[in-house]
PDB file of C-alpha atoms in Angstrom:
ATOM      1  CA  MET J 260      -0.881 -38.883   0.627  1.00  0.00           C
ATOM      2  CA  ALA J 261      -1.957 -36.249   3.169  1.00  0.00           C
ATOM      3  CA  LYS J 262       1.567 -35.929   4.546  1.00  0.00           C
ATOM      4  CA  ASP J 263       2.960 -35.603   1.010  1.00  0.00           C
ATOM      5  CA  ILE J 264       0.424 -32.885   0.229  1.00  0.00           C
ATOM      6  CA  LYS J 265       1.338 -30.948   3.361  1.00  0.00           C
ATOM      7  CA  LYS J 266       5.060 -31.203   2.633  1.00  0.00           C
ATOM      8  CA  MET J 267       4.464 -30.057  -0.931  1.00  0.00           C
ATOM      9  CA  LEU J 268       2.362 -27.151   0.260  1.00  0.00           C
ATOM     10  CA  GLU J 269       4.853 -26.120   2.927  1.00  0.00           C
ATOM     11  CA  LYS J 270       7.526 -25.950   0.253  1.00  0.00           C
ATOM     12  CA  LYS J 271       5.285 -23.990  -2.067  1.00  0.00           C
ATOM     13  CA  LEU J 272       4.277 -21.600   0.690  1.00  0.00           C
ATOM     14  CA  GLN J 273       7.905 -20.949   1.559  1.00  0.00           C
ATOM     15  CA  GLU J 274       8.935 -20.446  -2.063  1.00  0.00           C
ATOM     16  CA  ASN J 275       5.832 -18.399  -2.941  1.00  0.00           C
ATOM     17  CA  THR J 276       5.198 -20.472  -6.052  1.00  0.00           C
ATOM     18  CA  GLN J 277       1.432 -20.723  -5.704  1.00  0.00           C
ATOM     19  CA  ARG J 278       0.776 -17.185  -6.906  1.00  0.00           C
ATOM     20  CA  HIS J 279      -1.691 -17.044  -9.772  1.00  0.00           C
ATOM     21  CA  ALA J 280      -1.296 -13.384 -10.673  1.00  0.00           C
ATOM     22  CA  SER J 281      -3.545 -11.278 -12.896  1.00  0.00           C
ATOM     23  CA  ALA J 282      -4.496 -13.125 -16.093  1.00  0.00           C
ATOM     24  CA  GLU J 283      -1.265 -15.018 -16.469  1.00  0.00           C
ATOM     25  CA  GLN J 284      -1.678 -18.782 -16.426  1.00  0.00           C
ATOM     26  CA  SER J 285       1.286 -20.676 -15.046  1.00  0.00           C
ATOM     27  CA  VAL J 286       1.960 -24.261 -16.091  1.00  0.00           C
ATOM     28  CA  ASN J 287       2.578 -26.106 -12.832  1.00  0.00           C
ATOM     29  CA  PHE J 288       1.068 -29.560 -13.271  1.00  0.00           C
ATOM     30  CA  ASP J 289       2.653 -32.902 -12.481  1.00  0.00           C
ATOM     31  CA  GLN J 290       3.026 -35.041 -15.587  1.00  0.00           C
ATOM     32  CA  GLY J 291       1.399 -38.440 -15.643  1.00  0.00           C
ATOM     33  CA  ARG J 292      -1.784 -37.608 -13.818  1.00  0.00           C
ATOM     34  CA  GLU J 293      -5.043 -38.393 -15.510  1.00  0.00           C
ATOM     35  CA  LEU J 294      -7.167 -35.418 -16.483  1.00  0.00           C
ATOM     36  CA  VAL J 295     -10.963 -35.463 -16.336  1.00  0.00           C
ATOM     37  CA  SER J 296     -13.478 -33.062 -17.842  1.00  0.00           C
ATOM     38  CA  VAL J 297     -16.029 -31.957 -15.252  1.00  0.00           C
ATOM     39  CA  LEU J 298     -19.305 -30.091 -15.712  1.00  0.00           C
ATOM     40  CA  VAL J 299     -18.835 -26.545 -14.401  1.00  0.00           C
ATOM     41  CA  GLY J 300     -22.303 -26.636 -12.849  1.00  0.00           C
ATOM     42  CA  LYS J 301     -21.367 -29.658 -10.718  1.00  0.00           C
ATOM     43  CA  ILE J 302     -18.596 -27.758  -8.927  1.00  0.00           C
ATOM     44  CA  GLU J 303     -18.778 -25.753  -5.685  1.00  0.00           C
ATOM     45  CA  PRO J 304     -16.166 -23.423  -4.147  1.00  0.00           C
ATOM     46  CA  ASN J 305     -13.752 -24.584  -1.478  1.00  0.00           C
ATOM     47  CA  PRO J 306     -15.679 -24.305   1.831  1.00  0.00           C
ATOM     48  CA  TYR J 307     -12.449 -23.042   3.415  1.00  0.00           C
ATOM     49  CA  GLN J 308     -11.921 -20.310   0.831  1.00  0.00           C
ATOM     50  CA  PRO J 309     -10.751 -17.205   2.741  1.00  0.00           C
ATOM     51  CA  ARG J 310     -11.265 -14.783  -0.129  1.00  0.00           C
ATOM     52  CA  ARG J 311     -14.331 -12.568   0.212  1.00  0.00           C
ATOM     53  CA  ILE J 312     -13.836 -10.531  -2.976  1.00  0.00           C
ATOM     54  CA  PHE J 313     -12.775 -11.621  -6.472  1.00  0.00           C
ATOM     55  CA  PRO J 314     -11.790  -8.474  -8.418  1.00  0.00           C
ATOM     56  CA  GLN J 315     -13.848  -8.347 -11.590  1.00  0.00           C
ATOM     57  CA  ASP J 316     -11.069  -6.840 -13.708  1.00  0.00           C
ATOM     58  CA  GLU J 317      -8.822  -9.808 -12.906  1.00  0.00           C
ATOM     59  CA  LEU J 318     -11.569 -12.282 -13.743  1.00  0.00           C
ATOM     60  CA  ASP J 319     -12.160 -10.471 -17.039  1.00  0.00           C
ATOM     61  CA  LYS J 320      -8.491 -10.786 -18.006  1.00  0.00           C
ATOM     62  CA  LEU J 321      -8.325 -14.410 -16.943  1.00  0.00           C
ATOM     63  CA  ALA J 322     -11.525 -15.249 -18.823  1.00  0.00           C
ATOM     64  CA  GLN J 323     -10.122 -13.600 -21.946  1.00  0.00           C
ATOM     65  CA  SER J 324      -6.894 -15.574 -21.599  1.00  0.00           C
ATOM     66  CA  ILE J 325      -8.764 -18.867 -21.241  1.00  0.00           C
ATOM     67  CA  ALA J 326     -11.016 -18.019 -24.189  1.00  0.00           C
ATOM     68  CA  GLU J 327      -7.982 -17.319 -26.383  1.00  0.00           C
ATOM     69  CA  VAL J 328      -5.469 -20.009 -25.375  1.00  0.00           C
ATOM     70  CA  GLY J 329      -7.468 -22.427 -23.250  1.00  0.00           C
ATOM     71  CA  LEU J 330      -6.854 -23.582 -19.700  1.00  0.00           C
ATOM     72  CA  LEU J 331      -3.125 -24.149 -19.162  1.00  0.00           C
ATOM     73  CA  GLU J 332      -3.414 -25.593 -15.652  1.00  0.00           C
ATOM     74  CA  PRO J 333      -6.311 -27.831 -14.563  1.00  0.00           C
ATOM     75  CA  ILE J 334      -8.086 -27.137 -11.320  1.00  0.00           C
ATOM     76  CA  LEU J 335      -7.923 -29.513  -8.352  1.00  0.00           C
ATOM     77  CA  LEU J 336     -11.150 -31.038  -7.028  1.00  0.00           C
ATOM     78  CA  ARG J 337     -12.442 -33.508  -4.481  1.00  0.00           C
ATOM     79  CA  LYS J 338     -15.614 -35.570  -4.933  1.00  0.00           C
ATOM     80  CA  THR J 339     -18.564 -34.742  -2.686  1.00  0.00           C
ATOM     81  CA  GLY J 340     -21.729 -36.750  -3.231  1.00  0.00           C
ATOM     82  CA  ASP J 341     -23.006 -35.995  -6.732  1.00  0.00           C
ATOM     83  CA  GLY J 342     -20.685 -33.038  -7.219  1.00  0.00           C
ATOM     84  CA  TYR J 343     -17.246 -31.654  -6.524  1.00  0.00           C
ATOM     85  CA  GLN J 344     -15.552 -29.051  -4.341  1.00  0.00           C
ATOM     86  CA  ILE J 345     -12.623 -26.938  -5.460  1.00  0.00           C
ATOM     87  CA  ALA J 346      -9.327 -27.503  -3.647  1.00  0.00           C
ATOM     88  CA  ALA J 347      -7.421 -25.087  -5.891  1.00  0.00           C
ATOM     89  CA  GLY J 348      -8.398 -23.006  -8.901  1.00  0.00           C
ATOM     90  CA  GLU J 349     -11.569 -21.094  -7.990  1.00  0.00           C
ATOM     91  CA  ARG J 350     -10.608 -18.090 -10.140  1.00  0.00           C
ATOM     92  CA  ARG J 351     -10.189 -20.359 -13.160  1.00  0.00           C
ATOM     93  CA  TRP J 352     -13.563 -21.971 -12.436  1.00  0.00           C
ATOM     94  CA  ARG J 353     -15.231 -18.560 -12.115  1.00  0.00           C
ATOM     95  CA  ALA J 354     -13.637 -17.486 -15.403  1.00  0.00           C
ATOM     96  CA  HIS J 355     -15.091 -20.576 -17.093  1.00  0.00           C
ATOM     97  CA  LYS J 356     -18.540 -19.686 -15.767  1.00  0.00           C
ATOM     98  CA  GLN J 357     -18.108 -16.144 -17.030  1.00  0.00           C
ATOM     99  CA  ILE J 358     -17.427 -17.238 -20.609  1.00  0.00           C
ATOM    100  CA  GLU J 359     -20.133 -19.932 -20.303  1.00  0.00           C
ATOM    101  CA  ARG J 360     -17.855 -22.933 -20.738  1.00  0.00           C
ATOM    102  CA  ARG J 361     -19.769 -26.071 -19.783  1.00  0.00           C
ATOM    103  CA  HIS J 362     -16.747 -28.196 -18.881  1.00  0.00           C
ATOM    104  CA  ILE J 363     -13.396 -27.605 -17.190  1.00  0.00           C
ATOM    105  CA  ASP J 364     -10.272 -29.764 -17.011  1.00  0.00           C
ATOM    106  CA  ALA J 365      -9.604 -31.015 -13.509  1.00  0.00           C
ATOM    107  CA  VAL J 366      -7.691 -33.467 -11.348  1.00  0.00           C
ATOM    108  CA  VAL J 367      -9.885 -35.233  -8.786  1.00  0.00           C
ATOM    109  CA  MET J 368      -8.283 -36.470  -5.565  1.00  0.00           C
ATOM    110  CA  GLU J 369      -9.326 -37.659  -2.118  1.00  0.00           C
ATOM    111  CA  ILE J 370      -8.596 -34.657   0.102  1.00  0.00           C
ATOM    112  CA  SER J 371      -9.331 -34.218   3.815  1.00  0.00           C
ATOM    113  CA  ASP J 372     -10.962 -31.115   5.261  1.00  0.00           C
ATOM    114  CA  SER J 373      -7.657 -29.976   6.781  1.00  0.00           C
ATOM    115  CA  ASP J 374      -5.895 -30.351   3.443  1.00  0.00           C
ATOM    116  CA  MET J 375      -8.696 -28.450   1.692  1.00  0.00           C
ATOM    117  CA  ALA J 376      -7.982 -25.568   4.058  1.00  0.00           C
ATOM    118  CA  VAL J 377      -4.266 -25.848   3.353  1.00  0.00           C
ATOM    119  CA  PHE J 378      -4.862 -25.755  -0.403  1.00  0.00           C
ATOM    120  CA  ALA J 379      -7.062 -22.666  -0.070  1.00  0.00           C
ATOM    121  CA  LEU J 380      -4.386 -20.916   1.950  1.00  0.00           C
ATOM    122  CA  ALA J 381      -1.585 -22.006  -0.359  1.00  0.00           C
ATOM    123  CA  GLU J 382      -3.378 -20.630  -3.388  1.00  0.00           C
ATOM    124  CA  ASN J 383      -4.120 -17.270  -1.788  1.00  0.00           C
ATOM    125  CA  ILE J 384      -1.560 -16.411   0.864  1.00  0.00           C
ATOM    126  CA  ASP J 385       0.969 -14.652  -1.368  1.00  0.00           C
ATOM    127  CA  ARG J 386      -1.455 -12.710  -3.518  1.00  0.00           C
ATOM    128  CA  GLU J 387      -1.159  -8.994  -2.886  1.00  0.00           C
ATOM    129  CA  ASP J 388      -4.905  -8.455  -3.195  1.00  0.00           C
ATOM    130  CA  LEU J 389      -5.782 -10.815  -0.360  1.00  0.00           C
ATOM    131  CA  SER J 390      -6.601  -8.691   2.692  1.00  0.00           C
ATOM    132  CA  ASP J 391      -5.236  -9.219   6.199  1.00  0.00           C
ATOM    133  CA  TYR J 392      -8.726 -10.106   7.392  1.00  0.00           C
ATOM    134  CA  GLU J 393      -9.066 -12.832   4.770  1.00  0.00           C
ATOM    135  CA  ILE J 394      -5.627 -14.220   5.632  1.00  0.00           C
ATOM    136  CA  GLY J 395      -6.689 -14.261   9.289  1.00  0.00           C
ATOM    137  CA  ILE J 396      -9.706 -16.375   8.363  1.00  0.00           C
ATOM    138  CA  ALA J 397      -7.493 -18.741   6.379  1.00  0.00           C
ATOM    139  CA  LEU J 398      -5.029 -19.147   9.236  1.00  0.00           C
ATOM    140  CA  LYS J 399      -7.811 -20.156  11.612  1.00  0.00           C
ATOM    141  CA  GLN J 400      -9.068 -22.701   9.113  1.00  0.00           C
ATOM    142  CA  VAL J 401      -5.685 -24.228   8.374  1.00  0.00           C
ATOM    143  CA  GLU J 402      -4.016 -24.236  11.803  1.00  0.00           C
ATOM    144  CA  LYS J 403      -5.282 -27.711  12.704  1.00  0.00           C
ATOM    145  CA  ALA J 404      -3.329 -29.129   9.763  1.00  0.00           C
ATOM    146  CA  PHE J 405      -0.088 -28.197  11.536  1.00  0.00           C
ATOM    147  CA  PRO J 406       1.162 -29.551  14.894  1.00  0.00           C
ATOM    148  CA  THR J 407       1.860 -26.108  16.364  1.00  0.00           C
ATOM    149  CA  LYS J 408       1.363 -22.445  15.515  1.00  0.00           C
ATOM    150  CA  LYS J 409       5.140 -22.167  15.387  1.00  0.00           C
ATOM    151  CA  LYS J 410       5.243 -24.736  12.573  1.00  0.00           C
ATOM    152  CA  LEU J 411       2.435 -22.922  10.781  1.00  0.00           C
ATOM    153  CA  ALA J 412       4.297 -19.625  11.021  1.00  0.00           C
ATOM    154  CA  GLU J 413       7.496 -21.230   9.713  1.00  0.00           C
ATOM    155  CA  SER J 414       5.619 -22.769   6.781  1.00  0.00           C
ATOM    156  CA  LEU J 415       4.206 -19.386   5.841  1.00  0.00           C
ATOM    157  CA  GLY J 416       7.494 -17.581   6.246  1.00  0.00           C
ATOM    158  CA  LEU J 417       6.022 -15.405   9.028  1.00  0.00           C
ATOM    159  CA  ASN J 418       7.449 -14.595  12.410  1.00  0.00           C
ATOM    160  CA  ARG J 419       5.080 -15.617  15.186  1.00  0.00           C
ATOM    161  CA  GLN J 420       4.518 -12.071  16.420  1.00  0.00           C
ATOM    162  CA  ASP J 421       3.283 -10.970  13.007  1.00  0.00           C
ATOM    163  CA  MET J 422       1.196 -14.109  12.569  1.00  0.00           C
ATOM    164  CA  TYR J 423      -0.602 -13.479  15.868  1.00  0.00           C
ATOM    165  CA  ARG J 424      -1.664 -10.061  14.574  1.00  0.00           C
ATOM    166  CA  TYR J 425      -3.833 -11.958  12.067  1.00  0.00           C
ATOM    167  CA  TYR J 426      -5.606 -13.580  15.017  1.00  0.00           C
ATOM    168  CA  ALA J 427      -6.537 -10.198  16.515  1.00  0.00           C
ATOM    169  CA  TYR J 428      -9.728 -10.101  14.430  1.00  0.00           C
ATOM    170  CA  ASP J 429     -11.170 -12.873  16.634  1.00  0.00           C
ATOM    171  CA  ASP J 430     -11.500 -10.445  19.544  1.00  0.00           C
ATOM    172  CA  LEU J 431     -13.239  -7.611  17.699  1.00  0.00           C
ATOM    173  CA  PRO J 432     -16.943  -6.786  18.241  1.00  0.00           C
ATOM    174  CA  ALA J 433     -19.577  -8.321  15.984  1.00  0.00           C
ATOM    175  CA  PHE J 434     -20.468  -4.998  14.312  1.00  0.00           C
ATOM    176  CA  ILE J 435     -16.876  -4.671  13.049  1.00  0.00           C
ATOM    177  CA  ILE J 436     -16.734  -8.270  11.810  1.00  0.00           C
ATOM    178  CA  GLU J 437     -20.041  -7.778   9.981  1.00  0.00           C
ATOM    179  CA  ASP J 438     -18.598  -4.855   8.036  1.00  0.00           C
ATOM    180  CA  LEU J 439     -15.301  -6.669   7.393  1.00  0.00           C
ATOM    181  CA  ASN J 440     -17.200  -9.547   5.807  1.00  0.00           C
ATOM    182  CA  LYS J 441     -18.587  -7.018   3.330  1.00  0.00           C
ATOM    183  CA  ASN J 442     -15.365  -5.063   2.871  1.00  0.00           C
ATOM    184  CA  PRO J 443     -12.339  -6.977   4.246  1.00  0.00           C
ATOM    185  CA  ARG J 444      -9.932  -4.135   3.452  1.00  0.00           C
ATOM    186  CA  LEU J 445     -11.378  -1.797   6.065  1.00  0.00           C
ATOM    187  CA  LEU J 446      -8.932  -2.867   8.773  1.00  0.00           C
ATOM    188  CA  SER J 447      -5.321  -4.078   8.628  1.00  0.00           C
ATOM    189  CA  ARG J 448      -3.952  -6.655  11.058  1.00  0.00           C
ATOM    190  CA  SER J 449      -1.881  -3.995  12.842  1.00  0.00           C
ATOM    191  CA  ALA J 450      -4.905  -1.758  13.384  1.00  0.00           C
ATOM    192  CA  ALA J 451      -6.944  -4.780  14.510  1.00  0.00           C
ATOM    193  CA  ASN J 452      -4.210  -5.704  16.978  1.00  0.00           C
ATOM    194  CA  ASP J 453      -4.189  -2.143  18.369  1.00  0.00           C
ATOM    195  CA  ILE J 454      -7.942  -2.305  18.897  1.00  0.00           C
ATOM    196  CA  LYS J 455      -7.680  -5.732  20.529  1.00  0.00           C
ATOM    197  CA  ARG J 456      -5.059  -4.429  22.953  1.00  0.00           C
ATOM    198  CA  LEU J 457      -7.191  -1.379  23.748  1.00  0.00           C
ATOM    199  CA  LEU J 458     -10.243  -3.552  24.453  1.00  0.00           C
ATOM    200  CA  ASN J 459      -8.237  -5.863  26.710  1.00  0.00           C
ATOM    201  CA  GLU J 460      -6.821  -2.947  28.674  1.00  0.00           C
ATOM    202  CA  ASN J 461     -10.231  -1.326  29.103  1.00  0.00           C
ATOM    203  CA  LYS J 462     -12.523  -4.358  29.237  1.00  0.00           C
ATOM    204  CA  ASP J 463     -14.203  -3.121  32.400  1.00  0.00           C
ATOM    205  CA  HIS J 464     -14.805   0.409  31.146  1.00  0.00           C
ATOM    206  CA  PRO J 465     -18.544   0.926  30.483  1.00  0.00           C
ATOM    207  CA  ALA J 466     -17.994   3.313  27.575  1.00  0.00           C
ATOM    208  CA  VAL J 467     -15.275   1.524  25.582  1.00  0.00           C
ATOM    209  CA  ASN J 468     -17.626  -0.192  23.125  1.00  0.00           C
ATOM    210  CA  ASP J 469     -19.634   2.980  22.591  1.00  0.00           C
ATOM    211  CA  TYR J 470     -16.507   4.960  21.769  1.00  0.00           C
ATOM    212  CA  LEU J 471     -15.278   2.189  19.494  1.00  0.00           C
ATOM    213  CA  ALA J 472     -18.608   2.220  17.640  1.00  0.00           C
ATOM    214  CA  GLU J 473     -18.272   5.998  17.306  1.00  0.00           C
ATOM    215  CA  ALA J 474     -14.750   5.649  15.898  1.00  0.00           C
ATOM    216  CA  TRP J 475     -15.879   2.903  13.529  1.00  0.00           C
ATOM    217  CA  ASP J 476     -18.662   5.097  12.146  1.00  0.00           C
ATOM    218  CA  LEU J 477     -16.047   7.787  11.494  1.00  0.00           C
ATOM    219  CA  LEU J 478     -13.936   5.240   9.631  1.00  0.00           C
ATOM    220  CA  LEU J 479     -16.894   4.200   7.477  1.00  0.00           C
ATOM    221  CA  SER J 480     -17.583   7.837   6.617  1.00  0.00           C
ATOM    222  CA  SER J 481     -13.871   8.352   5.751  1.00  0.00           C
ATOM    223  CA  ASP J 482     -13.449  10.831   8.610  1.00  0.00           C
ATOM    224  CA  LEU J 483     -10.937   8.709  10.544  1.00  0.00           C
ATOM    225  CA  ASP J 484      -8.015   6.593   9.390  1.00  0.00           C
ATOM    226  CA  GLN J 485      -7.992   2.966  10.521  1.00  0.00           C
ATOM    227  CA  THR J 486      -4.568   3.405  12.131  1.00  0.00           C
ATOM    228  CA  LYS J 487      -5.978   6.070  14.449  1.00  0.00           C
ATOM    229  CA  ILE J 488      -9.018   4.208  15.763  1.00  0.00           C
ATOM    230  CA  ALA J 489      -7.349   2.910  18.930  1.00  0.00           C
ATOM    231  CA  ALA J 490      -5.826   6.300  19.727  1.00  0.00           C
ATOM    232  CA  TYR J 491      -9.192   8.011  19.136  1.00  0.00           C
ATOM    233  CA  VAL J 492     -10.947   5.675  21.567  1.00  0.00           C
ATOM    234  CA  ALA J 493      -8.134   6.028  24.117  1.00  0.00           C
ATOM    235  CA  ARG J 494      -8.511   9.823  24.051  1.00  0.00           C
ATOM    236  CA  LYS J 495     -12.259   9.508  24.466  1.00  0.00           C
ATOM    237  CA  LEU J 496     -11.820   7.194  27.431  1.00  0.00           C
ATOM    238  CA  LYS J 497      -9.407   9.596  29.066  1.00  0.00           C
ATOM    239  CA  GLY J 498     -11.815  12.485  28.540  1.00  0.00           C
ATOM    240  CA  HIS J 499     -14.633  10.333  29.872  1.00  0.00           C
ATOM    241  CA  GLU J 500     -12.742   9.807  33.117  1.00  0.00           C
ATOM    242  CA  THR J 501     -12.036  13.508  33.633  1.00  0.00           C
ATOM    243  CA  ARG J 502     -15.248  15.110  32.346  1.00  0.00           C
ATOM    244  CA  ASP J 503     -17.843  12.473  33.086  1.00  0.00           C
ATOM    245  CA  SER J 504     -16.595  10.988  36.335  1.00  0.00           C
ATOM    246  CA  HIS J 505     -19.818  12.121  38.007  1.00  0.00           C
ATOM    247  CA  ILE J 506     -22.281  10.856  35.443  1.00  0.00           C
ATOM    248  CA  GLN J 507     -25.444   9.824  37.225  1.00  0.00           C
ATOM    249  CA  ASP J 508     -27.371   8.517  34.246  1.00  0.00           C
ATOM    250  CA  ALA J 509     -26.783   7.920  30.521  1.00  0.00           C
ATOM    251  CA  HIS J 510     -29.028   6.836  27.687  1.00  0.00           C
ATOM    252  CA  ASN J 511     -27.916   5.916  24.158  1.00  0.00           C
ATOM    253  CA  LEU J 512     -29.909   7.089  21.141  1.00  0.00           C
ATOM    254  CA  ILE J 513     -30.300   4.332  18.551  1.00  0.00           C
ATOM    255  CA  ARG J 514     -31.296   4.427  14.887  1.00  0.00           C
ATOM    256  CA  ASP J 515     -31.459   1.276  12.730  1.00  0.00           C
ATOM    257  CA  GLY J 516     -29.580  -0.668  15.358  1.00  0.00           C
ATOM    258  CA  LYS J 517     -26.645   1.758  15.559  1.00  0.00           C
ATOM    259  CA  LYS J 518     -25.805   4.307  18.178  1.00  0.00           C
ATOM    260  CA  VAL J 519     -26.268   7.857  16.835  1.00  0.00           C
ATOM    261  CA  GLY J 520     -25.876   9.789  20.071  1.00  0.00           C
ATOM    262  CA  ASN J 521     -26.641   9.848  23.780  1.00  0.00           C
ATOM    263  CA  ILE J 522     -28.164  11.802  26.624  1.00  0.00           C
ATOM    264  CA  ALA J 523     -26.093  11.968  29.823  1.00  0.00           C
ATOM    265  CA  ARG J 524     -26.743  13.575  33.199  1.00  0.00           C
ATOM    266  CA  THR J 525     -24.126  14.700  35.712  1.00  0.00           C
ATOM    267  CA  GLU J 526     -24.532  16.657  38.942  1.00  0.00           C
ATOM    268  CA  LYS J 527     -24.407  19.934  37.019  1.00  0.00           C
ATOM    269  CA  HIS J 528     -25.320  19.216  33.381  1.00  0.00           C
ATOM    270  CA  ILE J 529     -27.595  17.361  31.035  1.00  0.00           C
ATOM    271  CA  THR J 530     -25.724  16.728  27.789  1.00  0.00           C
ATOM    272  CA  VAL J 531     -27.276  15.698  24.476  1.00  0.00           C
ATOM    273  CA  LYS J 532     -24.918  14.451  21.766  1.00  0.00           C
ATOM    274  CA  LEU J 533     -25.995  13.581  18.211  1.00  0.00           C
ATOM    275  CA  ASN J 534     -24.006  12.558  15.163  1.00  0.00           C
ATOM    276  CA  THR J 535     -24.079  15.407  12.638  1.00  0.00           C
ATOM    277  CA  SER J 536     -25.554  13.101   9.994  1.00  0.00           C
ATOM    278  CA  VAL J 537     -28.665  12.365  12.074  1.00  0.00           C
ATOM    279  CA  LEU J 538     -30.471  15.676  11.484  1.00  0.00           C
ATOM    280  CA  ASN J 539     -30.873  17.786   8.391  1.00  0.00           C
ATOM    281  CA  ALA J 540     -30.750  21.600   8.610  1.00  0.00           C
ATOM    282  CA  GLU J 541     -34.504  21.949   9.152  1.00  0.00           C
ATOM    283  CA  GLN J 542     -34.582  19.342  11.905  1.00  0.00           C
ATOM    284  CA  GLU J 543     -31.568  20.917  13.589  1.00  0.00           C
ATOM    285  CA  GLN J 544     -33.348  24.279  13.664  1.00  0.00           C
ATOM    286  CA  LYS J 545     -36.470  22.683  15.115  1.00  0.00           C
ATOM    287  CA  LEU J 546     -34.350  21.094  17.845  1.00  0.00           C
ATOM    288  CA  LYS J 547     -32.808  24.454  18.731  1.00  0.00           C
ATOM    289  CA  VAL J 548     -36.232  26.109  18.927  1.00  0.00           C
ATOM    290  CA  PHE J 549     -37.572  23.250  21.054  1.00  0.00           C
ATOM    291  CA  LEU J 550     -34.683  23.497  23.525  1.00  0.00           C
ATOM    292  CA  GLU J 551     -34.968  27.271  23.741  1.00  0.00           C
ATOM    293  CA  ASP J 552     -38.694  27.008  24.445  1.00  0.00           C
ATOM    294  CA  LEU J 553     -38.074  24.233  26.953  1.00  0.00           C
ATOM    295  CA  VAL J 554     -35.527  26.100  29.088  1.00  0.00           C
ATOM    296  CA  GLN J 555     -37.559  29.334  28.978  1.00  0.00           C
ATOM    297  CA  SER J 556     -40.873  27.770  29.885  1.00  0.00           C
ATOM    298  CA  GLU J 557     -42.191  28.243  33.406  1.00  0.00           C
ATOM    299  CA  GLU J 558     -43.100  25.346  35.612  1.00  0.00           C
TER     300      GLU J 558
END
C-alpha cells in the first residue's frame, strides 16, 4: 500500500493535479471506497503540514462553498489513539470548523509517518500561496520517503540546483528562522541561498552575524529588499576590513535581545552607532548635550 501511495503521489506531483485552489472543490475520489463520518473535534492537523498561514479569505470562500453545496471531496485521515490526523484536506476541515459543522466525510487509512509527509507535500507543493520557506520545511519532512534527493527532485518536477535552494534555510541564524515562522514570505529561496553562501564565505569573520542582524532589521522595517541583504552585508564586511582593521575593542548595545548599536574603539577614534529608531528627538538632543559636556569637561 505504501509503495502504491508513493507512486500515486509522484504522478500527481508531476501532473500538478493536487491543487485545491481558492474555493473550488474538485471531485477526485476513487469510487468504491467506504466513506465514514467523523467528528470534527476528534481530528488534528497533519503533523508534517508545512503551511504556516491559511489565508482567511480563501477559507471564507471554501466555507461558503461547503455550506451551499456540501463537501464534494472527503478528507483523508489516519487513526491515532482516540482521534485522527489529517493526511490531506486540512483546509476543508478548517472550513467545516468555521461553519460549525460537527461531522465531516472522510476516508480512514493506515498511513506511515513518511507517507503523511508525502501527502502534506502533495497537497501543498503546487499552490501559489505556499511560500518557499514552507516548501523547504516540507522537503525536509518528505525526503526520507524517497531513496535519493535526485528522485525527490524528479518527483516534484524540480531541477536539483533549484531544489537545494529550498534547503538553504537550514543554515540561517535562529533569529531569521524565528521571524520566518511568523511570516514565511519574508525571504525567498534565492535570497536565502545568497545569505547562506555569504555566511559560508565569511564564517570566520567576527562581524558577519552583526551585519546580517542589521540588514535583517532593515528588511523588517521595509528599508531593505530581501534580494539585497547579502550584498548589503558584503559591503559592510568590506568596509569593516578597510575602516576598522585596527579596532581594539567593541561592545554591542542590546535592547530586548536585539542589537541596536555598538561602541567601538580604534587607535584614533571611539565610535558610537545607534539605530535611528532607538532614540526619540528629545533623547537624541540629550545625548548630544551629554557628549558635548563630556568632551569639554576638564580632567
